[in-house]
PDB file of C-alpha atoms and ligand atoms in Angstrom:
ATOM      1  CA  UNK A   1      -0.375  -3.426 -20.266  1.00 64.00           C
ATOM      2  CA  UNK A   2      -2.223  -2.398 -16.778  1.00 83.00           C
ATOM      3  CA  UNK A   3      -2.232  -4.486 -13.421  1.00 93.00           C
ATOM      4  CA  UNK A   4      -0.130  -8.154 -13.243  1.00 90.00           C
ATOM      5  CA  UNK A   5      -0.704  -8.681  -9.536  1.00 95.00           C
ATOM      6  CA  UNK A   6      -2.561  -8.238  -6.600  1.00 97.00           C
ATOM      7  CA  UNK A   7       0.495  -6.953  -5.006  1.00 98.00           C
ATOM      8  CA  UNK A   8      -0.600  -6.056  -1.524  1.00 98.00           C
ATOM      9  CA  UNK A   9      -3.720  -5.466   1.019  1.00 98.00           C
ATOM     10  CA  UNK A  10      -2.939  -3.019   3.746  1.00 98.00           C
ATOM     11  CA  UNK A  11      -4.354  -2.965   7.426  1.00 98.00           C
ATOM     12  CA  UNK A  12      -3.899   0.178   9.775  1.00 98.00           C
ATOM     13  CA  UNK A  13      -3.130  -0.973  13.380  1.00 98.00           C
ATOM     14  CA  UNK A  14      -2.020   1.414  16.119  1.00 98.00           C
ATOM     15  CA  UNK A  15       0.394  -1.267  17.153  1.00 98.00           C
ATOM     16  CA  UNK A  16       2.105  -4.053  15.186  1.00 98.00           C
ATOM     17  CA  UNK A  17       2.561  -6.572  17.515  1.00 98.00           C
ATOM     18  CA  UNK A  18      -0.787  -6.851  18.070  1.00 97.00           C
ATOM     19  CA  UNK A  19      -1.876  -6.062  14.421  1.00 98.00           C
ATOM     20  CA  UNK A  20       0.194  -8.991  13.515  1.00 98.00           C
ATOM     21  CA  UNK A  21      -1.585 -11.407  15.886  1.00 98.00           C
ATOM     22  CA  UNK A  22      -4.045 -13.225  13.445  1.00 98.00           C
ATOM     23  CA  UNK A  23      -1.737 -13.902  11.045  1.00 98.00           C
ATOM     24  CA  UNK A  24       0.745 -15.484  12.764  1.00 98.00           C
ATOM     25  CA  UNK A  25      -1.883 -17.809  14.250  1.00 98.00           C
ATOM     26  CA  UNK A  26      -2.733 -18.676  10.527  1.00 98.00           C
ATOM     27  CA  UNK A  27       1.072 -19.491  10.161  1.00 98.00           C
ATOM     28  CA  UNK A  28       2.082 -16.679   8.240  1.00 98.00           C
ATOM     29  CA  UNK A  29       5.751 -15.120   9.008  1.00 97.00           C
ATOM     30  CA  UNK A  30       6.971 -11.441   8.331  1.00 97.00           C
ATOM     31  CA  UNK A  31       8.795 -10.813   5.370  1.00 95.00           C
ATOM     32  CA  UNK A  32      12.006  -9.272   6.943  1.00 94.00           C
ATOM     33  CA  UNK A  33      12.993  -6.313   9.770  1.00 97.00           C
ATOM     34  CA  UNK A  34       9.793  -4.095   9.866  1.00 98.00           C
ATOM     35  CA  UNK A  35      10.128  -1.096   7.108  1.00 97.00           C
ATOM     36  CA  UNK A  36      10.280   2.872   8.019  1.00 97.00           C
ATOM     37  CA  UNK A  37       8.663   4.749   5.411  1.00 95.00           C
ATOM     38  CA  UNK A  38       8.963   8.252   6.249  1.00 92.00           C
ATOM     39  CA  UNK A  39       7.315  10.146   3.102  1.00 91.00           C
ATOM     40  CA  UNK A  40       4.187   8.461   4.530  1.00 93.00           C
ATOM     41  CA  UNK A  41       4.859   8.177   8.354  1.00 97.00           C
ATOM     42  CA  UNK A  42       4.835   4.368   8.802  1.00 98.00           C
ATOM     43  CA  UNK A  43       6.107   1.740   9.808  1.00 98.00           C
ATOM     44  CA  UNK A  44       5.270  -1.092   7.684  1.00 98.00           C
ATOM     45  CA  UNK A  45       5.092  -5.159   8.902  1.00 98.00           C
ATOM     46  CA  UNK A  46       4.568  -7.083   5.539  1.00 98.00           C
ATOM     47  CA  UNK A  47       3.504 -11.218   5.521  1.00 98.00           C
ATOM     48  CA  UNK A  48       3.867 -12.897   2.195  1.00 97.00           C
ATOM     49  CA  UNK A  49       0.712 -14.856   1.258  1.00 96.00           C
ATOM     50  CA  UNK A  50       1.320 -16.504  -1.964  1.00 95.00           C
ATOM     51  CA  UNK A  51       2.194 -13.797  -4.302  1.00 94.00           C
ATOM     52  CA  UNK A  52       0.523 -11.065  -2.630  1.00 97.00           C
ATOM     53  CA  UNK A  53       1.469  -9.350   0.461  1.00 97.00           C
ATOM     54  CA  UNK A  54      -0.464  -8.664   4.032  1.00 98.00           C
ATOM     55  CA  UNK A  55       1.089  -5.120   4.911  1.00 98.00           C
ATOM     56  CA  UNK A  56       0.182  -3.770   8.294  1.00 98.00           C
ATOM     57  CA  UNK A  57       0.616   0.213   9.092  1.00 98.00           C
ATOM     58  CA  UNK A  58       1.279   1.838  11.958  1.00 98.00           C
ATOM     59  CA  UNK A  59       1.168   5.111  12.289  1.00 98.00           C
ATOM     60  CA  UNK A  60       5.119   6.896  13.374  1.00 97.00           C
ATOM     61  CA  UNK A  61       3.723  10.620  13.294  1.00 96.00           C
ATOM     62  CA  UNK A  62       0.712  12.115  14.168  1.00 96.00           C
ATOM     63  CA  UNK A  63       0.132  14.024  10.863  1.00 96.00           C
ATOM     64  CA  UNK A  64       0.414  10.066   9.033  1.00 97.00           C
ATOM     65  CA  UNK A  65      -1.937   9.239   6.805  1.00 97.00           C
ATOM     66  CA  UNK A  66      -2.471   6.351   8.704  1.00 98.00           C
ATOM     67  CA  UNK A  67      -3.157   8.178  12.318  1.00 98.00           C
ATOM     68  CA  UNK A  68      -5.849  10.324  10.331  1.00 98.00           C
ATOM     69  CA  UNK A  69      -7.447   6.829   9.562  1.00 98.00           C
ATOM     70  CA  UNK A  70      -7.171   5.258  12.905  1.00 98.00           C
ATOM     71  CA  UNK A  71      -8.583   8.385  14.145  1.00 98.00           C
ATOM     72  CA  UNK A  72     -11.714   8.543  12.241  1.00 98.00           C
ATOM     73  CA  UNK A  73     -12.512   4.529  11.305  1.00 97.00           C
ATOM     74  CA  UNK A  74      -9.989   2.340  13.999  1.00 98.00           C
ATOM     75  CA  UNK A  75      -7.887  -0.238  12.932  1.00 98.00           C
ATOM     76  CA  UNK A  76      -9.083  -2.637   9.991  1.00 98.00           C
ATOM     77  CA  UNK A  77      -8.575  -3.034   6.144  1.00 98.00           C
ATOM     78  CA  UNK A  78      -7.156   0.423   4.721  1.00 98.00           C
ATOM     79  CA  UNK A  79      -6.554  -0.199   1.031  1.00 98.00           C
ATOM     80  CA  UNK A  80      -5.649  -2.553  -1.806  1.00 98.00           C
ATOM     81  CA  UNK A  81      -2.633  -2.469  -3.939  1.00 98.00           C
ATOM     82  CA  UNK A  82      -2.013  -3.468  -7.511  1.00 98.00           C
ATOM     83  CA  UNK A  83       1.403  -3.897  -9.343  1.00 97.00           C
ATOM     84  CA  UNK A  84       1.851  -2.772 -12.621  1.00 96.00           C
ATOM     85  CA  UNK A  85       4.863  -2.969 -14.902  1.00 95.00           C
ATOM     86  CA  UNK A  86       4.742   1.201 -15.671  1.00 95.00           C
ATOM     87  CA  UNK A  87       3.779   3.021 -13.185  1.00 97.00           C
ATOM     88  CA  UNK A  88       3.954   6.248 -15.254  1.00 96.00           C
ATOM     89  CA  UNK A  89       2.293   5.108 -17.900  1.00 96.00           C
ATOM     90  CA  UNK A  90      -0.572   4.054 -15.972  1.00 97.00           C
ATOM     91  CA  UNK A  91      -0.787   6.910 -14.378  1.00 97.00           C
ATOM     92  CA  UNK A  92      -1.202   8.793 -17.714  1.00 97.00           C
ATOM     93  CA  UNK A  93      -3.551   6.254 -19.053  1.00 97.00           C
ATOM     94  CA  UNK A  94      -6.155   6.500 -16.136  1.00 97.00           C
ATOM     95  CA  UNK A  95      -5.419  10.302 -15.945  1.00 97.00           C
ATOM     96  CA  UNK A  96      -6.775  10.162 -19.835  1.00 98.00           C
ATOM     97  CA  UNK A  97     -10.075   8.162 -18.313  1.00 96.00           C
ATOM     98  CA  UNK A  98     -10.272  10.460 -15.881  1.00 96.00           C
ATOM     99  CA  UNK A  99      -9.191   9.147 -13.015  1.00 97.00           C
ATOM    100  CA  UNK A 100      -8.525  11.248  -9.327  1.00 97.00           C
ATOM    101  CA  UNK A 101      -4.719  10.400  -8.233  1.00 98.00           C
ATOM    102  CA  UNK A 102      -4.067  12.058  -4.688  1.00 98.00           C
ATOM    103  CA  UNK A 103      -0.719  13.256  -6.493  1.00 96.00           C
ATOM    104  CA  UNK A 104       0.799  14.566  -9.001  1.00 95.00           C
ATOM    105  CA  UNK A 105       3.476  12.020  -8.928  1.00 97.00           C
ATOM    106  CA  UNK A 106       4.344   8.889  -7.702  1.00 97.00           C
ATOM    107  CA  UNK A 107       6.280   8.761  -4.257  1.00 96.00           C
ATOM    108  CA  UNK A 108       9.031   6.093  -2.769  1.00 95.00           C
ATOM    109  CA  UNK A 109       7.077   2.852  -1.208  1.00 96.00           C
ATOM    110  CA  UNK A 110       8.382  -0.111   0.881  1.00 95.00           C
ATOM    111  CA  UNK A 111      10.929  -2.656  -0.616  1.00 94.00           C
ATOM    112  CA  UNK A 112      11.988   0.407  -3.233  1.00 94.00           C
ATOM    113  CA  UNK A 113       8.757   0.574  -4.842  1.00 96.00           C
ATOM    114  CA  UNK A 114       7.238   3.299  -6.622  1.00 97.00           C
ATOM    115  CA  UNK A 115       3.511   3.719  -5.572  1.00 97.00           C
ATOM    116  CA  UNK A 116       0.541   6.340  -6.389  1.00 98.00           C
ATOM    117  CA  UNK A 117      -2.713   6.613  -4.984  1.00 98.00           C
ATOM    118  CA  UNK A 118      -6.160   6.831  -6.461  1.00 98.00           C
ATOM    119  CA  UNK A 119      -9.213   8.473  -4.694  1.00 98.00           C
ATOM    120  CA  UNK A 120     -11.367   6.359  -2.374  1.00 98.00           C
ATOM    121  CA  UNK A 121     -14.478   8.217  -4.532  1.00 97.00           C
ATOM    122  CA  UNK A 122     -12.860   6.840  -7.751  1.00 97.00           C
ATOM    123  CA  UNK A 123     -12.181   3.368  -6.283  1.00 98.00           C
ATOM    124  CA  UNK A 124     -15.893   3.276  -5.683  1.00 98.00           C
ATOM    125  CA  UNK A 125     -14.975   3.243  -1.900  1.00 98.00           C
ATOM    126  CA  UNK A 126     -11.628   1.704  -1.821  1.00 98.00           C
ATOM    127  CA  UNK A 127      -8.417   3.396  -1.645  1.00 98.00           C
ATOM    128  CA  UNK A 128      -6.271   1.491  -4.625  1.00 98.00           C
ATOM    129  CA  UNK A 129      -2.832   2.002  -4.796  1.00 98.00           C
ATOM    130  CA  UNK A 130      -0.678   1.194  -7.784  1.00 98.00           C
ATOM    131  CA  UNK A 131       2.872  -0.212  -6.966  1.00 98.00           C
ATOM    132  CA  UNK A 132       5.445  -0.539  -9.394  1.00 97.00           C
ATOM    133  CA  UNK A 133       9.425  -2.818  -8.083  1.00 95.00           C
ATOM    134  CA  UNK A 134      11.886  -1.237 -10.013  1.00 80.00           C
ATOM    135  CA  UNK A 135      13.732  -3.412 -13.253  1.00 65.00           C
ATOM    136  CA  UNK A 136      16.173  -5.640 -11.211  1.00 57.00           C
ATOM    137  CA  UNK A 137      14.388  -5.359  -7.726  1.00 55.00           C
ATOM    138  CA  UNK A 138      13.260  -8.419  -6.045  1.00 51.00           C
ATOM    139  CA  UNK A 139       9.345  -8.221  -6.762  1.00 50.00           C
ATOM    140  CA  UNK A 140       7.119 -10.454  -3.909  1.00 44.00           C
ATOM    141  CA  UNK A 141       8.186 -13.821  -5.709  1.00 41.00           C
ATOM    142  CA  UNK A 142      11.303 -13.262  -6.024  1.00 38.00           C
ATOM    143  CA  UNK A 143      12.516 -12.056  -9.337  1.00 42.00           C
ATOM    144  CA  UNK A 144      12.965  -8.793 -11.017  1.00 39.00           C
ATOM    145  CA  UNK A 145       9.830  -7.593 -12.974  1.00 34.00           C
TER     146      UNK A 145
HETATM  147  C1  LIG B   1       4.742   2.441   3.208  1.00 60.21           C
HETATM  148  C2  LIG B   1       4.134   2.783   1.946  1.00 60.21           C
HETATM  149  C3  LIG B   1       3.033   1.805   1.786  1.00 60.21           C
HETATM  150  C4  LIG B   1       3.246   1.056   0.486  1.00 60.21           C
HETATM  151  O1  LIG B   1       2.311   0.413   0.005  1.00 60.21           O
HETATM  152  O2  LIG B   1       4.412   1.051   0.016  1.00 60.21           O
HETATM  153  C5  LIG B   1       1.675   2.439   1.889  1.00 60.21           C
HETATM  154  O3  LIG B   1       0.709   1.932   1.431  1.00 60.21           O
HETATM  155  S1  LIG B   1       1.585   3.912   2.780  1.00 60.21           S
HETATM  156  C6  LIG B   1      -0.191   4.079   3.158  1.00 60.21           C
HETATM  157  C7  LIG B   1      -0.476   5.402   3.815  1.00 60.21           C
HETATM  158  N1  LIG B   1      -0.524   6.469   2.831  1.00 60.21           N
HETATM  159  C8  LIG B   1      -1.699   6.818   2.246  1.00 60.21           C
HETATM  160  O4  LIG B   1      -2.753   6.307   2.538  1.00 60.21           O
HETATM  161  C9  LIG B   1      -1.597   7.921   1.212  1.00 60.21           C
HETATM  162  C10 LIG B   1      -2.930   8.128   0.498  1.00 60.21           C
HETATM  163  N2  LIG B   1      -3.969   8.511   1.458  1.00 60.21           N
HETATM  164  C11 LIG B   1      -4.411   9.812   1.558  1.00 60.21           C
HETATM  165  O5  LIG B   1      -3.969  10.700   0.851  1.00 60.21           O
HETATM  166  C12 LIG B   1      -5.503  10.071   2.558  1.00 60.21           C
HETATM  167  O6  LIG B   1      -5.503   9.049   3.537  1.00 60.21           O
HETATM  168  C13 LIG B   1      -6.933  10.144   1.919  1.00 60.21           C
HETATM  169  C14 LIG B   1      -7.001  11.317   0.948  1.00 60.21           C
HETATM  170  C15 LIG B   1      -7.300   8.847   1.236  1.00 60.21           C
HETATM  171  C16 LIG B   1      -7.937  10.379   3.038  1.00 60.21           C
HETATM  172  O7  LIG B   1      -7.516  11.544   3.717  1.00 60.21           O
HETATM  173  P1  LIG B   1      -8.390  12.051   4.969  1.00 60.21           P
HETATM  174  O8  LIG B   1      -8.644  10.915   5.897  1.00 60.21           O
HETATM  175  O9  LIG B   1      -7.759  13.274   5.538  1.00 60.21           O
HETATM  176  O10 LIG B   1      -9.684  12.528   4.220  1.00 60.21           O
HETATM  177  P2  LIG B   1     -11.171  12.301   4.629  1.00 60.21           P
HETATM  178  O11 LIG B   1     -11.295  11.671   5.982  1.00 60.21           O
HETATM  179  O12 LIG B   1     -11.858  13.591   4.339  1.00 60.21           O
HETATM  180  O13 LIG B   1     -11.636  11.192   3.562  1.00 60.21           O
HETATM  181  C17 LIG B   1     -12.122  11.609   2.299  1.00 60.21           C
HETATM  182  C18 LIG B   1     -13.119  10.551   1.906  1.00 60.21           C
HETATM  183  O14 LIG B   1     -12.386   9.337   1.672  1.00 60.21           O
HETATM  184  C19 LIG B   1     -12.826   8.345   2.608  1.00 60.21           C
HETATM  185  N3  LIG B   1     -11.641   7.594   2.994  1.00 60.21           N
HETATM  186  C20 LIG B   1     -10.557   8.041   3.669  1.00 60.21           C
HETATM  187  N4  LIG B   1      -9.642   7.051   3.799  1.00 60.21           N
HETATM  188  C21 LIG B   1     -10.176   5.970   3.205  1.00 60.21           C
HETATM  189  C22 LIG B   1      -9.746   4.615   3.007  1.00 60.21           C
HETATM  190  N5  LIG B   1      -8.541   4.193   3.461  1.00 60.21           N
HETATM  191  N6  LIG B   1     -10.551   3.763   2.337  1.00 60.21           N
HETATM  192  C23 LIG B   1     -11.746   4.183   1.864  1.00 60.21           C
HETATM  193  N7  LIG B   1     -12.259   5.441   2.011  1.00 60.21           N
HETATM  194  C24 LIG B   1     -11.451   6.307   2.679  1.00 60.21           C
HETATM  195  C25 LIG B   1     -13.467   9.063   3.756  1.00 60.21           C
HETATM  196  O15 LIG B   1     -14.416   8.228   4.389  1.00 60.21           O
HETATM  197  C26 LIG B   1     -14.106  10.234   3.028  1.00 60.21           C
HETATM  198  O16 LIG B   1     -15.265   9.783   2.403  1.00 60.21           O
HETATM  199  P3  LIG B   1     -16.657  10.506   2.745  1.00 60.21           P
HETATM  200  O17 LIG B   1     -17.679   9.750   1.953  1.00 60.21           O
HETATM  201  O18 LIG B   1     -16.475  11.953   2.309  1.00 60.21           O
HETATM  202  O19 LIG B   1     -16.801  10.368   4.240  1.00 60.21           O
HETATM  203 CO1  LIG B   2       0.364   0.124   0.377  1.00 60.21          CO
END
């Protein structure tokens, strides 16, 4: 069993409000309060497309992830996400195929998801994360996976 969704695709801004600007003129409306995710230094805007998320990044320290990226590239597309029903096992799986994860283990992401990242050299120049919503959370549709 691998990937089941394109769960999310992530844009670095330096400011929401104006991050969020195109897709509320294509009608699109965030998906509750904006999110604080401080094991990444964040702050995360999300707009539900279908079954797959729009989540826009802002930076909240200056040693985020996300400021490094601003810095160097500016504001635009940042990575893509995939959900998968076992995170760990995935992560073992690729591991065995030799894949690059940027940690040893997977860390707390929005909504109470479990995420992991795979290098931008592996992802053949895309930083892909894997996301898995915990049995009994509310995945993007709704309903426990
Ligand atoms: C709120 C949680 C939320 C969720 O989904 O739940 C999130 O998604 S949080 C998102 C923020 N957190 C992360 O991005 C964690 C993983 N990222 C990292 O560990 C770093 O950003 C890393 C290692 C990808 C890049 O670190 P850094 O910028 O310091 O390294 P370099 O600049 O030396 O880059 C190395 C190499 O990778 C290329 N690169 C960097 N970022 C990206 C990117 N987003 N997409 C594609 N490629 C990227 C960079 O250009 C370098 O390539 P090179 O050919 O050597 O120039
Ligand atoms: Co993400």
């Amino acid at each position: 069993m691998s990937v089941t969704h394109l769960d999310h695709v992530a844009i670095a801004t330096p400011d929401l409000d104006i991050g969020s600007t195109p897709y509320l003129a294509l009608g699109l409306h965030p998906e509750g309060p904006d999110e604080d995710v401080n094991g990444q230094g964040v702050r995360v805007r999300a707009f539900m497309v279908g079954e797959t998320l729009i989540e826009l990044l802002m930076p909240t320290r200056p040693d985020s992830p996300i400021a490094a990226y601003l810095e160097k590239r500016g504001p635009g597309l940042h990575h893509t996400a995939y959900r998968v029903a076992d995170l760990d096992a995935e992560m073992t799986r690729l591991r065995a195929e030799g894949a690059r994860f940027l940690s040893d283990a997977p860390a707390p992401g929005r909504a109470g998801t479990r995420v992991a990242f795979l290098h931008p050299k592996w992802g053949a120049g895309t930083l892909i994360e894997l996301v898995e919503h915990l049995r009994g959370q509310a995945g993007f549709d709704g309903t426990g996976v």
